[in-house]
XYZ file of N, CA and C in Angstrom:
684
model
N 31.168 19.466 18.845
C 29.962 20.497 18.893
C 28.910 19.568 19.613
N 28.402 20.287 20.666
C 27.369 19.197 21.516
C 26.019 19.903 21.008
N 24.934 19.289 20.644
C 24.095 19.253 19.931
C 22.650 18.847 21.346
N 23.377 19.001 22.575
C 22.500 18.588 23.627
C 22.104 19.651 24.566
N 22.709 20.699 24.838
C 22.832 21.591 25.549
C 21.287 22.070 25.664
N 20.803 22.035 27.175
C 19.384 22.261 27.144
C 18.392 21.361 26.946
N 18.877 20.135 26.878
C 18.088 18.667 26.493
C 17.931 18.242 28.240
N 16.990 17.704 28.576
C 16.576 17.529 29.920
C 16.239 16.148 29.551
N 17.145 15.449 30.967
C 17.028 13.909 31.122
C 16.901 13.298 32.291
N 15.655 12.861 33.167
C 15.375 12.048 34.323
C 15.781 10.626 34.123
N 16.815 10.120 35.248
C 17.092 8.966 35.013
C 16.860 8.090 36.175
N 15.660 6.779 35.928
C 15.154 6.320 37.392
C 15.693 5.111 37.457
N 16.331 4.689 38.620
C 16.669 3.472 38.687
C 17.163 3.393 40.362
N 16.975 2.240 41.012
C 17.063 1.936 42.248
C 18.764 1.477 42.600
N 19.467 1.487 41.566
C 20.889 1.059 41.996
C 21.440 2.260 41.825
N 22.020 2.978 42.892
C 23.319 4.126 43.052
C 24.176 4.261 41.988
N 25.037 2.686 41.800
C 26.270 2.815 41.121
C 25.412 3.088 39.695
N 24.152 2.492 39.387
C 23.648 2.739 37.879
C 23.662 3.876 37.462
N 22.605 4.930 38.419
C 22.538 6.141 38.240
C 24.059 7.048 38.195
N 24.789 6.743 39.103
C 25.837 7.597 39.063
C 26.870 7.130 37.549
N 26.848 6.261 37.272
C 27.434 5.976 35.509
C 26.530 6.917 34.732
N 25.621 6.830 34.988
C 24.708 6.932 33.514
C 24.838 8.905 33.748
N 24.532 9.112 34.890
C 24.582 10.826 34.735
C 25.940 11.181 34.649
N 26.959 10.667 34.930
C 28.450 11.076 34.606
C 28.153 10.855 32.848
N 27.974 10.036 32.415
C 27.959 9.943 30.930
C 27.261 11.149 30.350
N 26.059 11.039 31.064
C 25.188 12.012 30.416
C 25.287 13.369 30.059
N 26.201 13.634 31.447
C 26.335 15.018 32.032
C 27.470 15.712 30.909
N 28.468 14.780 30.517
C 29.551 14.527 29.569
C 29.195 15.300 28.312
N 28.044 14.614 27.892
C 27.274 14.784 26.877
C 26.600 16.088 26.435
N 26.554 16.770 27.607
C 25.927 18.149 27.629
C 24.554 18.116 28.051
N 24.017 16.797 28.359
C 22.684 16.937 28.960
C 22.240 17.451 30.322
N 21.242 18.299 30.682
C 20.909 18.323 31.652
C 20.176 17.581 32.622
N 20.584 16.495 33.346
C 20.383 15.672 33.982
C 19.681 15.781 35.448
N 18.378 15.152 36.343
C 18.237 15.139 37.360
C 18.023 13.518 37.761
N 17.819 12.889 38.692
C 17.817 11.462 39.200
C 16.882 11.325 39.886
N 16.318 10.356 40.224
C 15.476 9.420 41.210
C 15.474 8.347 41.463
N 15.515 7.754 42.319
C 15.546 6.327 43.033
C 14.580 5.138 43.044
N 13.574 5.801 43.032
C 12.118 5.259 42.551
C 11.212 5.597 41.713
N 10.194 4.857 41.503
C 9.032 5.143 40.646
C 8.020 6.728 41.258
N 7.829 6.414 42.246
C 6.963 7.246 43.018
C 7.803 9.206 42.792
N 9.346 9.055 43.051
C 10.025 10.347 43.134
C 9.944 10.476 41.387
N 10.239 9.687 40.792
C 9.827 9.702 39.240
C 9.096 10.687 38.818
N 7.769 10.338 39.366
C 6.581 10.744 38.767
C 6.845 12.094 39.505
N 6.761 12.317 40.530
C 6.967 13.883 41.212
C 8.023 14.427 40.532
N 9.192 14.099 40.521
C 10.183 14.841 39.713
C 10.230 15.370 38.228
N 9.481 14.326 37.684
C 8.681 14.633 36.240
C 7.876 15.635 36.319
N 7.180 16.049 36.718
C 5.966 16.909 36.855
C 6.722 18.523 37.098
N 7.939 18.428 37.911
C 8.815 19.342 38.316
C 9.622 19.863 37.226
N 10.390 18.692 36.786
C 11.542 18.736 35.550
C 11.219 18.983 34.291
N 9.883 18.478 33.979
C 9.699 18.506 32.685
C 10.682 18.296 31.589
N 11.135 16.536 31.784
C 12.334 16.527 30.700
C 11.978 15.787 29.714
N 12.577 16.146 28.364
C 12.617 15.770 26.876
C 12.415 13.771 27.291
N 13.571 13.607 27.997
C 13.735 12.172 27.975
C 13.849 11.581 29.567
N 13.044 10.173 29.417
C 13.381 9.530 30.984
C 13.692 8.571 30.905
N 14.633 7.991 31.410
C 15.298 6.548 31.319
C 15.028 6.080 32.489
N 14.005 4.877 32.236
C 13.322 4.257 33.637
C 13.638 2.818 33.608
N 13.963 2.410 34.886
C 13.947 1.322 35.012
C 12.964 0.465 35.491
N 12.479 -0.646 34.772
C 11.294 -1.150 35.313
C 11.199 -2.247 36.521
N 12.423 -2.853 37.097
C 12.251 -3.389 38.460
C 12.512 -2.503 39.514
N 12.057 -2.031 40.332
C 12.334 -1.129 41.315
C 11.354 -1.376 42.462
N 11.546 -1.465 43.941
C 10.489 -1.713 44.856
C 9.372 -0.639 45.004
N 8.270 -0.980 45.561
C 7.285 0.260 45.410
C 6.582 0.015 44.219
N 6.675 1.557 44.082
C 6.106 1.697 42.261
C 6.904 1.211 41.562
N 6.825 -0.002 40.788
C 7.840 -0.275 39.829
C 7.592 0.626 38.175
N 8.823 0.502 37.302
C 8.448 1.014 36.177
C 7.433 1.352 35.109
N 6.885 0.516 34.998
C 5.591 0.360 34.311
C 4.480 1.379 35.247
N 3.994 1.359 36.683
C 3.185 1.984 37.009
C 3.691 3.581 36.906
N 5.074 3.725 36.978
C 5.428 5.338 37.107
C 5.313 5.810 35.359
N 5.535 4.983 34.614
C 5.327 5.057 33.173
C 3.772 5.260 32.665
N 2.841 4.543 33.340
C 1.367 4.596 33.543
C 1.098 6.353 34.126
N 1.691 6.518 35.329
C 1.350 7.905 35.751
C 1.878 8.664 34.898
N 2.936 8.720 34.619
C 3.547 10.028 33.725
C 2.884 10.345 32.698
N 2.450 9.326 32.004
C 1.266 9.261 31.009
C 0.060 10.340 31.737
N -0.465 9.118 32.614
C -1.734 10.197 33.049
C -1.755 11.248 33.246
N -0.675 11.731 33.927
C -0.328 13.355 34.465
C -0.016 14.120 32.894
N -0.023 13.578 31.734
C 0.379 14.739 30.635
C 1.985 14.898 30.587
N 3.012 13.923 31.272
C 4.063 14.162 30.752
C 4.489 13.502 29.523
N 5.224 14.229 28.486
C 5.096 14.053 27.091
C 6.718 13.985 26.664
N 7.287 13.351 27.624
C 8.745 13.306 27.684
C 8.734 11.647 26.715
N 9.789 11.405 26.015
C 10.552 9.888 25.359
C 10.451 9.137 26.676
N 9.929 8.315 26.840
C 10.256 7.188 27.946
C 11.247 6.163 27.351
N 12.311 6.269 27.743
C 12.918 4.424 27.432
C 13.270 3.488 28.698
N 12.811 2.523 28.538
C 12.326 1.873 29.740
C 13.532 0.954 29.681
N 14.208 0.381 30.829
C 15.520 -0.275 31.167
C 14.781 -1.459 31.899
N 15.118 -2.996 31.445
C 14.906 -4.000 31.867
C 16.231 -4.843 31.957
N 16.428 -5.992 32.972
C 16.859 -7.313 33.441
C 16.258 -8.044 32.098
N 15.206 -8.243 31.864
C 14.228 -9.422 31.519
C 14.174 -8.962 30.060
N 14.702 -9.822 29.041
C 14.400 -9.792 27.677
C 13.396 -10.854 27.257
N 11.948 -10.296 27.444
C 10.945 -10.890 27.645
C 9.807 -10.096 26.622
N 9.167 -10.760 25.400
C 8.471 -10.136 24.493
C 7.218 -9.429 25.640
N 6.764 -10.064 26.646
C 5.543 -9.583 27.447
C 5.834 -8.442 28.105
N 6.698 -8.163 28.510
C 7.585 -7.042 29.353
C 7.339 -6.131 28.048
N 8.353 -6.191 26.965
C 8.542 -5.085 25.700
C 7.143 -4.653 25.393
N 6.173 -5.416 25.523
C 4.572 -5.153 24.762
C 3.976 -4.179 26.013
N 3.922 -4.733 27.134
C 3.364 -4.099 28.270
C 4.069 -2.717 28.517
N 5.331 -2.800 28.220
C 5.760 -1.048 28.597
C 5.559 -0.415 27.252
N 5.473 -0.816 26.323
C 5.130 -0.127 24.998
C 3.787 0.670 25.176
N 2.625 -0.649 25.803
C 1.394 -0.268 25.850
C 1.051 0.575 27.000
N 1.710 0.813 27.739
C 1.410 1.995 29.004
C 2.009 3.158 28.144
N 2.816 3.410 27.180
C 3.130 4.735 26.515
C 4.461 5.045 26.573
N 5.547 3.671 27.172
C 7.127 3.967 26.369
C 7.461 3.804 25.193
N 8.687 4.513 24.829
C 8.834 4.848 23.562
C 9.955 4.142 23.102
N 10.602 3.428 23.823
C 11.689 2.319 23.642
C 12.001 1.835 24.633
N 12.884 0.681 24.505
C 13.048 -0.400 25.556
C 14.557 -0.905 25.489
N 15.271 -0.956 26.570
C 16.578 -1.576 26.146
C 16.945 -2.995 27.383
N 17.284 -3.601 27.111
C 17.523 -4.750 27.843
C 19.064 -4.628 28.833
N 19.331 -5.018 30.270
C 20.389 -4.753 30.811
C 20.840 -6.240 30.539
N 22.527 -6.143 30.417
C 23.743 -5.096 30.430
C 23.421 -4.276 28.768
N 23.669 -3.043 29.111
C 23.375 -2.456 27.300
C 24.864 -1.765 27.450
N 25.273 -1.192 26.329
C 26.306 -0.156 26.216
C 25.572 1.028 26.425
N 26.567 2.332 27.003
C 26.516 3.246 27.124
C 25.737 4.149 25.693
N 26.948 3.762 24.504
C 26.937 4.264 23.516
C 25.777 3.764 22.574
N 24.967 2.514 22.649
C 23.638 2.257 22.312
C 22.590 3.161 23.384
N 22.857 3.271 24.731
C 21.694 4.208 25.125
C 21.813 5.717 24.429
N 22.538 6.027 24.265
C 22.642 7.520 23.725
C 22.344 7.749 22.050
N 22.808 6.662 21.483
C 22.229 6.190 20.401
C 20.535 6.306 20.358
N 20.140 5.360 21.204
C 18.564 5.590 21.484
C 17.965 6.935 21.952
N 18.393 7.801 22.624
C 18.302 8.854 23.064
C 18.252 9.786 22.108
N 19.327 10.041 21.395
C 19.175 10.566 19.850
C 17.951 10.397 19.409
N 18.077 9.316 18.752
C 17.022 8.620 17.693
C 15.382 9.271 18.315
N 15.484 9.327 19.700
C 14.208 9.663 20.169
C 13.946 10.982 20.453
N 14.633 11.898 20.776
C 14.717 13.342 20.577
C 14.795 13.713 19.206
N 15.079 13.122 18.069
C 14.956 13.498 16.773
C 13.747 13.152 16.177
N 13.004 12.076 16.484
C 11.850 11.936 16.347
C 10.685 12.690 17.258
N 10.673 12.829 18.145
C 10.017 13.929 19.281
C 10.124 15.368 19.528
N 11.338 15.297 19.405
C 11.879 16.826 19.706
C 12.602 17.411 18.662
N 12.451 17.448 17.508
C 13.505 18.006 16.450
C 13.930 19.293 16.240
N 13.194 20.114 17.117
C 13.559 21.460 17.045
C 14.455 21.920 18.093
N 14.848 20.718 19.228
C 15.912 21.047 19.847
C 17.401 20.795 19.712
N 17.444 19.919 18.349
C 18.690 19.133 17.881
C 19.068 20.463 17.023
N 20.431 20.939 16.736
C 20.884 21.509 15.717
C 21.629 20.733 14.691
N 22.773 21.498 14.371
C 23.801 20.659 13.496
C 25.103 19.956 14.501
N 25.742 18.923 14.285
C 26.553 18.466 14.819
C 27.759 17.837 13.590
N 29.304 17.674 13.865
C 30.044 17.188 12.729
C 30.882 16.338 13.355
N 30.946 15.223 12.636
C 31.423 14.398 12.771
C 32.559 14.210 12.005
N 33.801 14.370 12.038
C 34.780 14.141 10.845
C 34.488 14.478 9.409
N 34.263 14.073 8.347
C 33.965 14.800 7.024
C 32.076 14.879 7.238
N 31.514 14.831 8.226
C 30.167 14.559 7.893
C 29.594 15.905 8.976
N 28.651 16.401 8.253
C 27.841 17.278 9.043
C 26.363 16.998 9.097
N 25.933 16.849 10.228
C 24.569 15.817 10.148
C 23.911 17.164 11.313
N 22.633 17.725 10.212
C 21.577 18.664 10.333
C 20.280 17.784 10.466
N 19.688 17.616 11.799
C 18.734 16.893 12.437
C 17.548 18.091 11.971
N 17.496 19.339 12.469
C 16.324 20.054 11.485
C 16.312 20.259 10.290
N 16.951 20.305 9.387
C 16.724 20.249 7.978
C 16.682 18.513 7.027
N 17.158 17.555 8.432
C 17.003 16.239 7.564
C 17.710 15.933 6.603
N 19.118 16.722 6.938
C 20.238 16.470 5.857
C 21.488 16.271 6.626
N 22.120 15.483 5.572
C 23.638 14.928 6.025
C 24.730 15.324 4.701
N 25.790 16.249 5.323
C 26.779 16.559 4.054
C 28.348 15.772 4.239
N 28.768 15.462 3.298
C 29.693 14.832 3.422
C 31.106 15.648 2.626
N 31.960 15.826 3.373
C 32.895 16.821 2.556
C 32.446 17.818 1.818
N 31.338 18.594 2.338
C 31.193 19.911 1.994
C 29.869 19.751 1.255
N 29.726 18.554 0.944
C 28.144 17.918 -0.539
C 27.242 17.275 0.295
N 25.703 18.147 -0.022
C 24.897 17.493 0.725
C 24.702 16.293 0.119
N 24.124 15.440 0.879
C 23.725 13.984 0.023
C 22.347 13.767 -0.079
N 22.236 13.425 -1.384
C 20.687 13.103 -1.861
C 20.218 11.639 -1.239
N 19.880 11.660 -0.271
C 19.594 10.482 0.580
C 17.654 10.650 0.941
N 17.470 9.289 0.723
C 15.738 8.866 0.998
C 15.723 9.174 2.494
N 14.915 9.200 2.969
C 14.383 9.097 4.611
C 15.084 8.091 5.441
N 15.198 7.019 5.089
C 15.506 5.881 5.634
C 17.050 5.827 5.283
N 17.751 6.122 4.290
C 19.041 5.987 4.112
C 19.370 7.333 5.108
N 18.802 8.359 4.893
C 19.084 9.240 6.149
C 19.318 8.872 7.492
N 18.180 7.993 8.157
C 18.608 7.644 9.319
C 19.444 6.540 9.615
N 19.854 5.717 8.761
C 20.698 4.785 8.810
C 22.130 5.618 8.708
N 22.446 6.288 8.244
C 23.746 6.860 7.976
C 23.922 7.648 8.941
N 22.779 8.601 9.331
C 22.769 9.162 10.389
C 23.355 8.115 11.858
N 22.215 7.063 11.881
C 22.873 6.110 13.471
C 24.299 5.587 13.283
N 24.542 5.426 11.704
C 26.159 4.624 11.596
C 27.227 5.414 12.170
N 26.987 7.135 11.752
C 28.185 8.023 11.581
C 27.874 8.490 13.427
N 26.654 8.623 13.948
C 26.647 8.944 15.585
C 27.644 7.783 16.320
N 27.350 6.937 16.160
C 28.157 5.775 16.317
C 29.465 5.221 15.871
N 29.957 6.128 15.269
C 30.944 5.549 14.624
C 32.558 4.954 15.554
N 33.181 4.166 15.291
C 34.034 3.149 15.611
C 33.532 2.075 16.377
N 32.125 2.036 16.662
C 31.397 0.952 17.013
C 30.867 0.065 16.193
N 30.732 -1.467 16.652
C 30.262 -2.461 15.321
C 28.577 -2.349 15.721
N 27.965 -2.228 14.680
C 26.789 -2.122 14.867
C 26.092 -3.533 14.149
N 25.365 -4.604 14.977
C 25.277 -5.894 14.052
C 23.759 -5.283 13.664
N 23.451 -6.249 12.318
C 22.173 -6.217 11.815
C 20.854 -5.923 12.395
N 21.004 -6.587 13.604
C 19.817 -6.794 14.493
C 19.526 -5.523 15.384
N 21.069 -4.832 15.727
C 20.602 -3.400 16.247
C 20.295 -2.432 15.292
N 20.537 -2.412 14.181
C 20.575 -1.834 13.009
C 18.954 -1.569 12.723
N 18.283 -2.668 12.478
C 16.935 -2.810 12.516
C 16.188 -2.249 13.451
N 16.496 -2.640 14.782
C 15.687 -2.159 15.992
C 15.701 -0.724 15.600
N 16.934 -0.119 15.705
C 17.168 1.541 15.790
C 16.332 2.063 14.637
N 16.920 1.656 13.225
C 16.217 2.334 12.216
C 14.935 2.093 11.726
N 15.128 0.745 11.826
C 13.319 0.277 10.883
C 12.547 0.035 12.340
N 12.608 -0.209 13.388
C 11.919 -0.038 14.365
C 11.713 -1.837 14.946
N 10.996 -2.185 15.862
C 10.708 -3.285 16.398
C 9.904 -4.245 15.456
N 8.857 -3.271 14.915
C 7.479 -4.130 14.314
C 8.202 -4.225 12.509
N 9.434 -4.395 12.333
C 9.773 -4.455 11.174
C 9.541 -6.002 10.842
N 8.811 -6.299 10.010
C 9.013 -7.741 9.663
C 9.618 -8.368 8.283
N 10.251 -7.732 7.684
C 11.064 -7.729 6.727
C 12.214 -8.777 6.764
N 13.423 -8.916 5.786
C 14.745 -9.698 5.925
C 15.506 -8.740 6.560
N 16.766 -9.432 7.350
C 17.665 -8.489 7.937
C 18.697 -8.347 6.415
N 18.789 -8.856 5.513
C 19.534 -8.272 4.113
C 19.148 -6.902 3.716
N 17.707 -6.699 3.895
C 17.490 -5.192 3.594
C 18.777 -4.257 4.294
N 19.126 -4.615 5.434
C 20.213 -3.542 5.341
C 21.553 -3.745 5.076
N 21.780 -4.615 3.812
C 22.603 -4.875 3.047
C 22.184 -3.971 1.939
N 21.422 -4.112 1.469
C 20.878 -3.144 0.449
C 20.871 -1.717 0.753
N 20.953 -1.458 1.513
C 20.670 -0.272 1.871
C 22.466 0.665 2.233
N 23.161 -0.341 2.577
C 24.665 -0.404 2.629
C 25.154 -0.110 1.347
N 24.920 -0.466 0.765
C 25.439 -1.122 -0.609
C 24.927 0.561 -1.171
N 23.473 1.188 -0.915
C 23.582 1.863 -1.802
C 24.146 3.320 -1.275
N 24.720 3.243 0.322
C 25.023 4.236 0.599
C 26.981 4.853 0.244
N 27.052 3.261 0.204
C 28.517 3.181 -0.131
C 28.774 3.858 -1.574
N 27.648 3.463 -2.494
C 27.694 4.542 -3.716
C 27.776 5.617 -4.056
N 26.792 6.093 -2.932
C 26.290 7.776 -3.057
C 27.683 8.399 -2.133
N 28.611 7.835 -1.535
C 29.562 8.301 -0.685
C 30.993 7.917 -1.604
N 30.878 7.139 -2.312
C 31.947 6.741 -3.494
C 32.700 6.161 -2.539
N 32.620 5.083 -1.909
C 33.077 4.246 -0.887
C 33.207 2.904 -1.486
N 33.886 2.819 -2.339
C 34.221 1.688 -3.247
C 35.236 0.519 -2.652
N 35.809 1.006 -1.880
C 36.854 -0.195 -1.211
C 36.449 -0.207 0.097
N 35.024 0.189 0.642
C 34.780 0.016 2.065
C 35.607 0.200 2.998
N 36.468 1.459 2.705
C 36.992 2.027 4.054
C 36.398 2.743 4.963
N 35.117 3.406 4.660
C 34.252 4.216 5.269
C 33.510 3.668 6.096
N 32.432 2.717 5.565
C 31.954 1.720 6.100
C 32.248 0.354 6.195
N 32.908 -0.009 6.764
C 33.747 -1.379 7.030
C 32.343 -2.531 7.127
N 32.628 -3.532 6.796
C 32.052 -4.722 6.789
C 32.601 -5.751 7.967
N 32.204 -6.066 9.257
C 32.868 -7.336 9.858
C 32.093 -8.106 10.012
N 32.756 -9.193 9.058
C 32.150 -10.487 8.885
C 31.841 -11.614 9.956
N 30.440 -11.369 10.206
C 29.514 -12.089 10.900
C 29.039 -11.388 12.381
N 30.045 -10.082 12.224
C 29.466 -9.158 13.111
C 28.853 -7.974 13.405
N 28.675 -7.301 11.572
C 28.295 -6.449 11.259
C 28.651 -5.084 10.580
N 28.423 -3.869 11.163
C 29.129 -2.624 10.333
C 29.925 -1.718 11.364
N 30.771 -0.750 10.790
C 31.535 0.137 11.501
C 31.661 1.300 10.483
N 31.485 2.120 10.862
C 32.076 3.590 10.243
C 33.577 3.900 10.640
N 34.215 4.124 9.968
C 35.858 4.689 10.317
C 35.733 6.104 9.966
N 35.954 7.144 10.962
C 36.132 8.361 10.502
C 37.554 8.948 10.439
N 38.290 9.630 9.781
C 39.497 9.752 9.603
C 39.947 11.098 10.631
């Protein structure tokens, strides 16, 4: 069941093959997609299309992603903006977030990671657009902030909810502690990576996953949820 029908995403990149790849994948996920090859076209299209999410490349000729982001915010575009860049530099990340971006992904990235970031932004900024989705024995209800397992609603703290939601949506994918921290706790988290282990242990207890068959630990790599 798709929970993305009617959600509008604007893709902005000057590389046609990247636009085509992302458009194909996101259309298949049920999103309504428009594309733009440069920053100026992105600002114009965003004003007309009014997307909920903008995937915005930084390095483009003419108006770059930073300026496009600034212009969108100046003109009242209320979309969640996820910026893409080939540079993994703190200065670029800080600059983008300071101009109004909501998230940041460094190229190359996996489609699954981008999809998880999109879902996270929608949950935070447009929760009314999302309904329920079933994944194996799990039912995820973003509107009620509830997760059911085998028909029973789990008693979860807000962080446990976000962590389990992230793991289940990305089932079958190995997620490192660093990725989990970025996606669930956010960039400003200043604690230790061991906090992930503490929350995983708590989730396993609530799921009665004593043998770690549901939430698997891949030593040295991270965690993966395996659904039947």
